[in-house]
CSV table of C-alpha atoms and ligand atoms in Angstrom, one decimal:
chain,number,residue,atom,x,y,z
A,9,MET,CA,32.6,-7.2,133.9
A,10,ALA,CA,31.9,-3.4,134.1
A,11,ARG,CA,34.8,-1.3,132.8
A,12,ARG,CA,36.6,0.7,135.7
A,13,ALA,CA,37.6,4.4,135.6
A,14,LEU,CA,39.7,6.3,137.9
A,15,ILE,CA,39.1,10.1,137.8
A,16,THR,CA,41.6,12.7,139.5
A,17,GLY,CA,39.9,15.8,140.0
A,18,ILE,CA,36.6,14.1,141.0
A,19,THR,CA,35.7,17.0,143.3
A,20,GLY,CA,35.8,19.5,140.4
A,21,GLN,CA,33.3,20.6,137.7
A,22,ASP,CA,34.4,18.2,135.2
A,23,GLY,CA,35.0,15.5,137.7
A,24,SER,CA,31.4,15.5,138.5
A,25,TYR,CA,30.0,15.6,134.9
A,26,LEU,CA,32.4,12.8,133.8
A,27,ALA,CA,31.4,10.5,136.8
A,28,GLU,CA,27.7,10.9,136.0
A,29,HIS,CA,28.5,10.2,132.3
A,30,LEU,CA,30.3,7.0,133.0
A,31,LEU,CA,28.3,5.6,135.4
A,32,ARG,CA,25.3,5.9,133.1
A,33,GLU,CA,27.5,4.1,130.4
A,34,GLY,CA,27.8,1.4,133.1
A,35,TYR,CA,31.3,2.0,134.4
A,36,GLU,CA,32.6,1.3,137.8
A,37,VAL,CA,33.9,4.7,138.9
A,38,TRP,CA,36.5,5.6,141.3
A,39,GLY,CA,37.7,9.1,142.4
A,40,LEU,CA,40.8,10.4,143.7
A,41,VAL,CA,40.5,12.6,146.6
A,42,ARG,CA,43.2,14.5,148.6
A,43,GLY,CA,43.8,16.0,152.2
A,44,GLN,CA,42.9,14.9,155.5
A,45,ALA,CA,39.6,16.7,155.7
A,46,ASN,CA,38.8,18.1,152.3
A,47,PRO,CA,35.5,20.0,152.7
A,48,ARG,CA,34.6,19.1,149.3
A,49,VAL,CA,34.5,15.2,149.9
A,50,PRO,CA,31.3,15.0,152.0
A,51,ARG,CA,29.6,16.7,148.9
A,52,VAL,CA,30.9,14.2,146.6
A,53,ARG,CA,30.1,11.2,149.0
A,54,ARG,CA,26.5,12.6,149.3
A,55,LEU,CA,25.9,13.5,145.4
A,56,LEU,CA,27.9,10.8,143.8
A,57,GLN,CA,27.0,7.8,146.0
A,58,ASP,CA,27.9,5.1,143.4
A,59,VAL,CA,31.4,6.6,142.8
A,60,ARG,CA,34.1,4.9,145.0
A,61,LEU,CA,36.8,7.0,146.6
A,62,VAL,CA,40.5,6.4,146.9
A,63,ARG,CA,43.0,8.9,148.8
A,64,GLY,CA,45.8,10.3,146.7
A,65,ASP,CA,47.4,13.5,145.8
A,66,LEU,CA,49.1,14.5,142.6
A,67,LEU,CA,52.3,15.9,144.4
A,68,ASP,CA,52.6,12.2,145.9
A,69,GLN,CA,53.9,9.4,143.7
A,70,GLY,CA,53.4,6.8,146.1
A,71,SER,CA,49.7,7.4,146.7
A,72,LEU,CA,49.1,7.5,142.9
A,73,ILE,CA,50.6,4.0,142.5
A,74,SER,CA,48.6,2.9,145.4
A,75,ALA,CA,45.4,4.4,144.1
A,76,VAL,CA,46.0,2.5,140.5
A,77,GLU,CA,46.9,-0.7,142.4
A,78,LYS,CA,43.6,-0.5,144.7
A,79,ALA,CA,41.3,0.7,141.7
A,80,GLN,CA,42.8,-1.6,139.1
A,81,PRO,CA,41.3,0.8,136.3
A,82,ASP,CA,40.9,0.2,132.7
A,83,GLU,CA,40.9,3.9,132.0
A,84,VAL,CA,42.4,6.9,134.1
A,85,TYR,CA,41.2,10.3,133.4
A,86,ASN,CA,43.6,13.0,134.9
A,87,LEU,CA,41.4,16.0,135.4
A,88,GLY,CA,43.2,17.3,138.7
A,89,ALA,CA,45.1,20.4,138.5
A,90,ILE,CA,45.4,23.9,139.9
A,91,SER,CA,43.2,25.3,137.2
A,92,PHE,CA,42.6,28.9,138.0
A,93,VAL,CA,45.2,30.9,135.7
A,94,PRO,CA,45.6,34.0,137.9
A,95,MET,CA,46.5,31.8,140.8
A,96,SER,CA,49.4,30.3,138.6
A,97,TRP,CA,51.4,33.6,138.7
A,98,GLU,CA,50.9,33.7,142.6
A,99,GLN,CA,52.1,30.0,143.1
A,100,ALA,CA,53.8,29.2,139.9
A,101,GLU,CA,56.1,26.5,141.4
A,102,LEU,CA,53.0,24.7,142.9
A,103,THR,CA,51.1,24.9,139.8
A,104,GLY,CA,54.2,23.4,138.0
A,105,GLU,CA,54.2,20.8,140.4
A,106,VAL,CA,50.4,19.9,140.5
A,107,THR,CA,49.5,20.9,136.8
A,108,GLY,CA,52.6,19.7,135.3
A,109,MET,CA,54.5,17.2,137.4
A,110,GLY,CA,51.4,15.6,138.4
A,111,VAL,CA,50.9,14.4,134.8
A,112,LEU,CA,54.4,12.6,134.9
A,113,ARG,CA,53.4,11.0,138.3
A,114,VAL,CA,50.1,9.7,137.0
A,115,LEU,CA,51.6,8.3,133.7
A,116,GLU,CA,54.4,6.6,136.0
A,117,ALA,CA,51.9,5.3,138.3
A,118,ILE,CA,50.4,3.7,135.3
A,119,ARG,CA,53.7,2.6,133.8
A,120,VAL,CA,54.8,0.8,137.0
A,121,CYS,CA,51.6,-1.0,137.9
A,122,SER,CA,51.4,-2.2,134.3
A,123,GLY,CA,55.0,-3.3,134.2
A,124,ILE,CA,55.9,-1.3,131.1
A,125,THR,CA,59.5,-0.5,130.6
A,126,ALA,CA,61.7,0.9,127.9
A,127,SER,CA,62.5,-2.6,126.6
A,128,ARG,CA,59.0,-4.2,127.2
A,129,GLY,CA,56.1,-2.3,125.9
A,130,SER,CA,52.5,-2.2,127.3
A,131,SER,CA,50.8,-5.6,127.7
A,132,ALA,CA,47.6,-6.8,126.0
A,133,ARG,CA,45.5,-5.3,128.8
A,134,GLN,CA,46.5,-1.5,128.6
A,135,ILE,CA,45.3,1.0,131.0
A,136,ARG,CA,43.9,3.9,128.7
A,137,PHE,CA,45.1,7.3,129.8
A,138,TYR,CA,43.2,10.7,129.3
A,139,GLN,CA,45.1,14.1,130.0
A,140,ALA,CA,43.0,17.4,130.5
A,141,SER,CA,45.1,19.6,128.2
A,142,SER,CA,43.8,23.1,127.6
A,143,SER,CA,43.3,25.7,125.0
A,144,GLU,CA,45.4,28.0,127.2
A,145,MET,CA,48.5,26.4,125.8
A,146,PHE,CA,47.7,28.3,122.4
A,147,GLY,CA,48.0,31.6,124.3
A,148,GLN,CA,49.2,34.2,122.0
A,149,VAL,CA,47.7,32.6,119.2
A,150,ARG,CA,49.5,31.9,116.0
A,151,GLU,CA,46.4,31.4,113.9
A,152,THR,CA,42.4,31.3,114.3
A,153,PRO,CA,40.6,29.0,114.7
A,154,GLN,CA,43.0,26.8,116.5
A,155,THR,CA,43.5,23.1,115.4
A,156,GLU,CA,45.6,20.1,116.7
A,157,ARG,CA,48.5,21.7,114.8
A,158,THR,CA,48.4,25.0,115.9
A,159,PRO,CA,51.7,25.7,117.6
A,160,PHE,CA,51.7,26.6,121.2
A,161,HIS,CA,52.7,30.0,122.8
A,162,PRO,CA,51.4,29.7,126.4
A,163,ARG,CA,51.0,33.2,128.4
A,164,SER,CA,50.7,31.9,132.0
A,165,PRO,CA,52.5,29.4,134.2
A,166,TYR,CA,49.2,27.5,134.1
A,167,GLY,CA,49.6,27.3,130.2
A,168,VAL,CA,53.2,26.2,130.5
A,169,ALA,CA,52.5,23.5,133.0
A,170,LYS,CA,49.9,22.2,130.6
A,171,ALA,CA,52.1,22.1,127.7
A,172,TYR,CA,54.6,20.2,129.7
A,173,GLY,CA,51.8,17.5,130.6
A,174,HIS,CA,50.5,17.6,127.0
A,175,PHE,CA,54.0,16.9,125.4
A,176,LEU,CA,54.6,14.2,127.9
A,177,THR,CA,51.5,12.4,127.4
A,178,GLN,CA,52.5,12.3,123.5
A,179,ASN,CA,56.0,11.1,124.7
A,180,TYR,CA,54.6,8.2,126.9
A,181,ARG,CA,52.5,7.2,123.7
A,182,GLU,CA,55.5,7.1,121.5
A,183,SER,CA,58.2,5.7,124.0
A,184,TYR,CA,56.2,3.0,125.6
A,185,GLY,CA,53.1,2.4,123.2
A,186,MET,CA,50.6,3.6,125.9
A,187,PHE,CA,47.2,4.5,125.0
A,188,ALA,CA,47.6,8.1,126.2
A,189,VAL,CA,45.7,11.0,124.7
A,190,SER,CA,45.3,14.6,125.3
A,191,GLY,CA,42.0,16.6,124.9
A,192,ILE,CA,42.8,20.1,124.1
A,193,LEU,CA,39.8,21.6,125.7
A,194,PHE,CA,38.5,25.1,125.3
A,195,ASN,CA,36.6,26.8,128.3
A,196,HIS,CA,33.5,24.9,129.4
A,197,GLU,CA,31.1,26.1,131.9
A,198,SER,CA,27.9,25.0,133.9
A,199,PRO,CA,26.2,25.9,137.0
A,200,ARG,CA,28.8,23.9,138.8
A,201,ARG,CA,31.7,26.0,137.7
A,202,GLY,CA,34.0,27.5,140.6
A,203,ALA,CA,32.9,31.0,141.5
A,204,GLU,CA,36.4,32.1,140.6
A,205,PHE,CA,36.0,31.8,136.8
A,206,VAL,CA,34.3,34.6,134.9
A,207,THR,CA,31.1,33.0,133.6
A,208,ARG,CA,30.3,31.9,137.1
A,209,LYS,CA,31.4,35.3,138.6
A,210,VAL,CA,29.1,37.2,136.2
A,211,SER,CA,26.0,34.5,136.7
A,212,LEU,CA,26.4,34.9,140.5
A,213,GLY,CA,26.8,38.6,140.3
A,214,VAL,CA,23.9,39.0,138.0
A,215,ALA,CA,21.8,36.9,140.8
A,216,ARG,CA,22.9,38.9,143.5
A,217,ILE,CA,21.9,42.1,141.9
A,218,LYS,CA,18.7,40.8,140.8
A,219,LEU,CA,17.7,39.9,144.2
A,220,GLY,CA,18.9,43.1,145.8
A,221,MET,CA,21.9,41.6,147.6
A,222,ALA,CA,24.5,43.7,145.7
A,223,SER,CA,24.5,46.6,143.1
A,224,GLU,CA,27.8,46.3,141.2
A,225,LEU,CA,30.1,43.6,139.7
A,226,ARG,CA,33.6,44.3,139.5
A,227,LEU,CA,35.4,42.8,136.3
A,228,GLY,CA,38.9,42.9,134.7
A,229,ASN,CA,39.3,42.5,130.8
A,230,LEU,CA,36.0,42.6,129.1
A,231,GLU,CA,37.5,42.5,125.5
A,232,ALA,CA,39.2,39.0,126.0
A,233,ARG,CA,37.4,36.5,123.7
A,234,ARG,CA,36.7,32.9,124.6
A,235,ASP,CA,35.0,29.8,122.9
A,236,TRP,CA,32.7,28.9,125.8
A,237,GLY,CA,30.9,25.6,125.8
A,238,PHE,CA,28.8,23.3,128.2
A,239,ALA,CA,30.8,21.0,130.6
A,240,GLY,CA,28.3,18.3,130.2
A,241,ASP,CA,29.0,18.2,126.3
A,242,PHE,CA,32.9,18.3,126.7
A,243,VAL,CA,33.0,15.2,129.2
A,244,ARG,CA,31.3,13.2,126.4
A,245,ALA,CA,34.2,14.0,124.4
A,246,MET,CA,36.6,12.8,126.9
A,247,HIS,CA,35.0,9.2,126.9
A,248,LEU,CA,35.0,9.3,123.3
A,249,MET,CA,38.6,9.7,122.9
A,250,LEU,CA,39.3,6.9,125.3
A,251,SER,CA,36.8,4.7,123.4
A,252,ALA,CA,38.5,5.3,119.9
A,253,ALA,CA,40.3,2.7,118.1
A,254,GLU,CA,43.6,4.7,118.3
A,255,PRO,CA,45.1,7.2,120.6
A,256,GLU,CA,44.9,10.3,119.1
A,257,ASP,CA,44.9,14.1,120.6
A,258,TYR,CA,41.7,16.3,119.9
A,259,VAL,CA,40.7,19.8,119.9
A,260,ILE,CA,37.3,20.3,121.7
A,261,GLY,CA,35.3,23.5,121.4
A,262,THR,CA,32.3,25.0,119.7
A,263,GLY,CA,34.0,27.0,117.2
A,264,ARG,CA,32.2,30.1,118.2
A,265,THR,CA,34.0,32.9,120.1
A,266,HIS,CA,32.4,35.7,122.5
A,267,SER,CA,34.0,38.7,124.3
A,268,VAL,CA,33.5,38.8,128.2
A,269,ARG,CA,31.6,42.1,127.3
A,270,GLU,CA,29.1,39.8,125.2
A,271,LEU,CA,29.0,37.3,128.2
A,272,VAL,CA,28.1,40.1,130.4
A,273,GLU,CA,25.5,41.6,127.9
A,274,ALA,CA,23.8,38.1,127.8
A,275,ALA,CA,24.0,37.5,131.4
A,276,PHE,CA,22.4,40.6,132.5
A,277,GLY,CA,19.9,40.4,129.9
A,278,ALA,CA,18.8,37.1,130.8
A,279,ALA,CA,17.7,38.8,134.1
A,280,GLY,CA,16.2,41.8,132.6
A,281,LEU,CA,19.2,43.8,133.7
A,282,ASP,CA,21.2,46.5,132.0
A,283,TRP,CA,24.8,45.5,132.6
A,284,GLU,CA,26.2,49.1,132.1
A,285,ARG,CA,24.5,50.4,135.3
A,286,HIS,CA,26.2,47.5,137.3
A,287,VAL,CA,29.5,46.5,135.8
A,288,VAL,CA,32.6,48.2,137.1
A,289,CYS,CA,36.0,47.8,135.1
A,290,ASP,CA,38.9,47.1,137.7
A,291,SER,CA,42.3,47.3,136.3
A,292,SER,CA,43.8,45.2,139.3
A,293,LEU,CA,41.9,42.2,137.9
A,294,HIS,CA,43.8,42.3,134.5
A,295,ARG,CA,46.4,39.6,134.2
A,296,PRO,CA,50.2,40.2,133.6
A,297,ALA,CA,49.8,38.3,130.2
A,298,GLU,CA,46.4,38.0,128.7
A,299,VAL,CA,45.3,35.3,126.1
A,300,ASP,CA,43.2,37.6,123.9
A,301,LEU,CA,41.4,35.3,121.6
A,302,LEU,CA,40.5,31.5,121.7
A,303,CYS,CA,38.4,30.1,119.0
A,304,ALA,CA,38.3,26.1,118.3
A,305,ASP,CA,38.2,24.2,115.0
A,306,PRO,CA,36.6,21.0,116.4
A,307,LYS,CA,36.5,19.4,112.7
A,308,LYS,CA,38.6,16.3,113.8
A,309,ALA,CA,36.5,15.7,116.7
A,310,ARG,CA,33.3,15.8,114.7
A,311,THR,CA,34.6,13.7,111.8
A,312,GLN,CA,36.6,10.9,113.9
A,313,LEU,CA,34.7,10.9,117.1
A,314,GLY,CA,31.1,12.0,116.0
A,315,TRP,CA,31.2,14.6,118.7
A,316,GLU,CA,29.1,17.7,118.6
A,317,PRO,CA,28.2,20.3,121.3
A,318,THR,CA,24.5,20.5,121.9
A,319,VAL,CA,24.2,23.6,124.1
A,320,SER,CA,24.6,27.2,122.4
A,321,PHE,CA,26.4,30.1,124.4
A,322,GLU,CA,23.0,31.8,124.8
A,323,ASP,CA,21.5,28.8,126.5
A,324,LEU,CA,24.6,28.0,128.8
A,325,VAL,CA,24.6,31.7,130.1
A,326,ALA,CA,20.8,31.6,130.6
A,327,MET,CA,21.3,28.1,132.4
A,328,MET,CA,23.8,29.5,134.8
A,329,VAL,CA,21.9,32.8,135.5
A,330,GLU,CA,18.6,30.8,136.2
A,331,ALA,CA,20.6,28.1,138.4
A,332,ASP,CA,22.1,30.9,140.6
A,333,LEU,CA,18.9,33.0,140.8
A,334,ARG,CA,17.4,29.9,142.2
A,335,LEU,CA,20.3,28.9,144.5
A,336,LEU,CA,20.4,32.4,146.0
A,337,ALA,CA,16.6,32.7,146.3
A,338,ASP,CA,16.6,29.3,148.3
A,339,GLY,CA,19.2,31.2,150.7
A,340,ARG,CA,22.0,28.4,149.9
A,341,ASP,CA,25.8,29.2,149.8
A,342,PRO,CA,27.3,29.0,146.4
A,343,GLU,CA,30.5,28.0,148.1
A,344,GLN,CA,29.0,24.9,149.5
A,345,ASP,CA,26.0,24.1,147.3
A,346,ASN,CA,25.6,23.7,143.7
A,347,PRO,CA,22.0,24.1,142.2
A,348,SER,CA,22.1,21.3,139.4
A,349,TRP,CA,24.1,18.7,141.4
A,350,PRO,CA,21.9,15.5,141.4
B,414,NAP,P1,38.3,22.4,138.8
B,414,NAP,O1,36.8,22.5,139.1
B,414,NAP,O2,39.1,23.6,139.2
B,414,NAP,O3,38.9,21.0,139.6
B,414,NAP,C1,40.2,20.7,139.9
B,414,NAP,C2,40.3,19.5,140.4
B,414,NAP,O4,41.7,19.4,140.6
B,414,NAP,C3,39.8,19.4,141.9
B,414,NAP,O5,38.9,18.2,142.1
B,414,NAP,C4,40.9,19.6,143.0
B,414,NAP,O6,40.6,18.8,144.1
B,414,NAP,C5,42.0,18.7,142.0
B,414,NAP,N1,43.1,18.9,142.6
B,414,NAP,C6,43.9,20.1,142.8
B,414,NAP,N2,45.2,19.9,143.3
B,414,NAP,C7,45.2,18.3,143.5
B,414,NAP,C8,46.2,17.8,144.0
B,414,NAP,N3,47.3,18.2,144.3
B,414,NAP,N4,46.1,16.3,144.0
B,414,NAP,C9,44.8,15.8,143.5
B,414,NAP,N5,43.9,16.7,142.9
B,414,NAP,C10,44.0,17.9,142.9
B,414,NAP,O7,38.7,22.1,137.2
B,414,NAP,P2,37.8,21.6,136.0
B,414,NAP,O8,37.0,23.0,135.4
B,414,NAP,O9,36.8,20.6,136.5
B,414,NAP,O10,38.8,21.2,135.0
B,414,NAP,C11,39.1,19.9,135.1
B,414,NAP,C12,40.6,19.8,134.3
B,414,NAP,O11,40.5,20.2,132.9
B,414,NAP,C13,41.7,20.7,134.9
B,414,NAP,O12,42.8,19.9,134.7
B,414,NAP,C14,41.6,21.8,134.2
B,414,NAP,O13,42.9,22.4,134.1
B,414,NAP,C15,41.3,21.4,132.7
B,414,NAP,N6,40.6,22.2,131.7
B,414,NAP,C16,39.4,22.8,132.2
B,414,NAP,C17,39.0,23.6,131.3
B,414,NAP,C18,37.6,24.3,131.6
B,414,NAP,O14,37.1,25.4,130.9
B,414,NAP,N7,36.8,23.8,132.6
B,414,NAP,C19,39.5,23.8,129.9
B,414,NAP,C20,40.6,23.3,129.6
B,414,NAP,C21,41.3,22.2,130.5
B,414,NAP,P3,40.3,19.6,145.5
B,414,NAP,O15,38.9,19.5,145.5
B,414,NAP,O16,41.0,18.6,146.3
B,414,NAP,O17,40.8,21.0,145.4
B,415,GDD,N1,38.3,34.9,136.2
B,415,GDD,C1,38.0,36.1,135.9
B,415,GDD,N2,37.5,37.1,136.7
B,415,GDD,N3,38.3,36.5,134.6
B,415,GDD,C2,38.0,37.7,134.1
B,415,GDD,C3,37.4,38.7,134.9
B,415,GDD,C4,37.3,38.4,136.3
B,415,GDD,O1,36.9,39.2,137.2
B,415,GDD,N4,37.4,39.8,134.2
B,415,GDD,C5,37.8,39.4,132.8
B,415,GDD,N5,38.1,38.1,132.9
B,415,GDD,C6,38.6,37.5,131.8
B,415,GDD,C7,40.0,37.0,131.9
B,415,GDD,O2,41.0,38.1,131.9
B,415,GDD,C8,40.3,36.1,130.8
B,415,GDD,O3,40.5,36.5,129.7
B,415,GDD,C9,38.6,35.6,130.6
B,415,GDD,O4,37.6,36.4,131.3
B,415,GDD,C10,38.2,34.1,131.1
B,415,GDD,O5,38.7,34.0,132.4
B,415,GDD,P1,38.4,32.7,133.2
B,415,GDD,O6,37.1,32.4,133.3
B,415,GDD,O7,39.2,32.9,134.5
B,415,GDD,O8,39.0,31.5,132.5
B,415,GDD,P2,40.4,31.2,131.7
B,415,GDD,O9,40.2,31.4,130.1
B,415,GDD,O10,41.6,31.9,132.3
B,415,GDD,O11,40.8,29.7,131.8
B,415,GDD,C11,39.8,28.7,132.0
B,415,GDD,O12,39.8,28.1,130.7
B,415,GDD,C12,41.0,27.4,130.3
B,415,GDD,C13,40.7,27.0,128.9
B,415,GDD,O13,41.0,27.8,128.0
B,415,GDD,C14,40.1,27.6,133.0
B,415,GDD,O14,39.1,26.7,133.3
B,415,GDD,C15,41.3,27.0,132.6
B,415,GDD,O15,41.6,26.0,133.7
B,415,GDD,C16,41.2,26.3,131.4
B,415,GDD,O16,42.4,25.5,130.9
């Protein structure tokens, strides 16, 4: 029988790439979708036709138990979250509930459906659990590059909520013997990235300027540095972690870091434009507390999982700019369509 996976966050960037990857691997894939009339659900139904959808919300414990009962998964990937860092200052409590407590609710749904108690450990047929942890947990970094052993110092309510989910996943592994792992993923991008994140904001901005639809692009802190990789590479790592012999946490990143300024230079350059003529620095876009520098040491993933990224920073930026030029030239709406969806 095909292995079954349940993915929370199926309507997001990573959910789409992971679903495609698991379908290619022969999995039966279920996706958790929320809301009465979620506008992203028709797109998922149209574009990921082989994925079965089940209703549920990370805020609703009962719905998660029902979803696990219905899907009967072998593997659960918890990708659902409020994932945009600035929003976590505006809606800190909601971020704590969805991004933090949501992890507890998914773990509890698995525990209850598997009949695991404090005195009775996990059964032979375990549901394996993946938690989408984040390099944002490193925050004000204590060392560079960051490894699985680098201490956390989160700088946003989002980072704090992710740290809670991370430690809880570790605790359920240690308390109940569950196969529960966290991938500490550094920034990963694609043409499917939400338009609020800096890479996509820049690729869309470049495309609008190139096509004469805009003349300027307003950005915040150009000096922040991130380790940017391609989302399609990173979802392979999630699957490898749940396929490993032992449950362990892994850092996933490229090991190369670039500033937002370098991103901007590369993106405008890919379209033959001079960024200094178009980019406007807007201090209102600066964050209350910034993460200045992220750079992964992915050695453990390379040696134990055989994971390697395949797309360079330069190729990723060019891919995103080209995709947005095509999207806008076709008159499509970036909020509704994504150029590289299947
Ligand atoms: P994304 O595109 O923002 O997707 C977030 C997903 O969470 C969406 O499908 C959204 O569904 C869902 N969601 C939000 N609130 C929910 C709720 N109350 N109940 C159920 N689902 C809910 O994020 P992504 O980039 O794919 O990232 C996937 C995960 O990895 C997230 O947990 C993120 O924090 C984490 N992460 C991402 C990166 C990165 O660079 N991309 C790096 C490290 C960690 P709706 O369509 O219903 O809103
Ligand atoms: N979004 C945005 N918009 N960011 C800007 C802008 C702007 O106009 N100008 C500068 N930046 C800077 C931010 O201050 C930040 O330092 C950097 O660009 C990256 O911002 P985002 O793309 O919003 O990503 P993030 O690093 O805050 O968070 C992403 O990566 C995390 C992993 O480290 C998200 O995907 C998180 O969910 C993820 O956990």
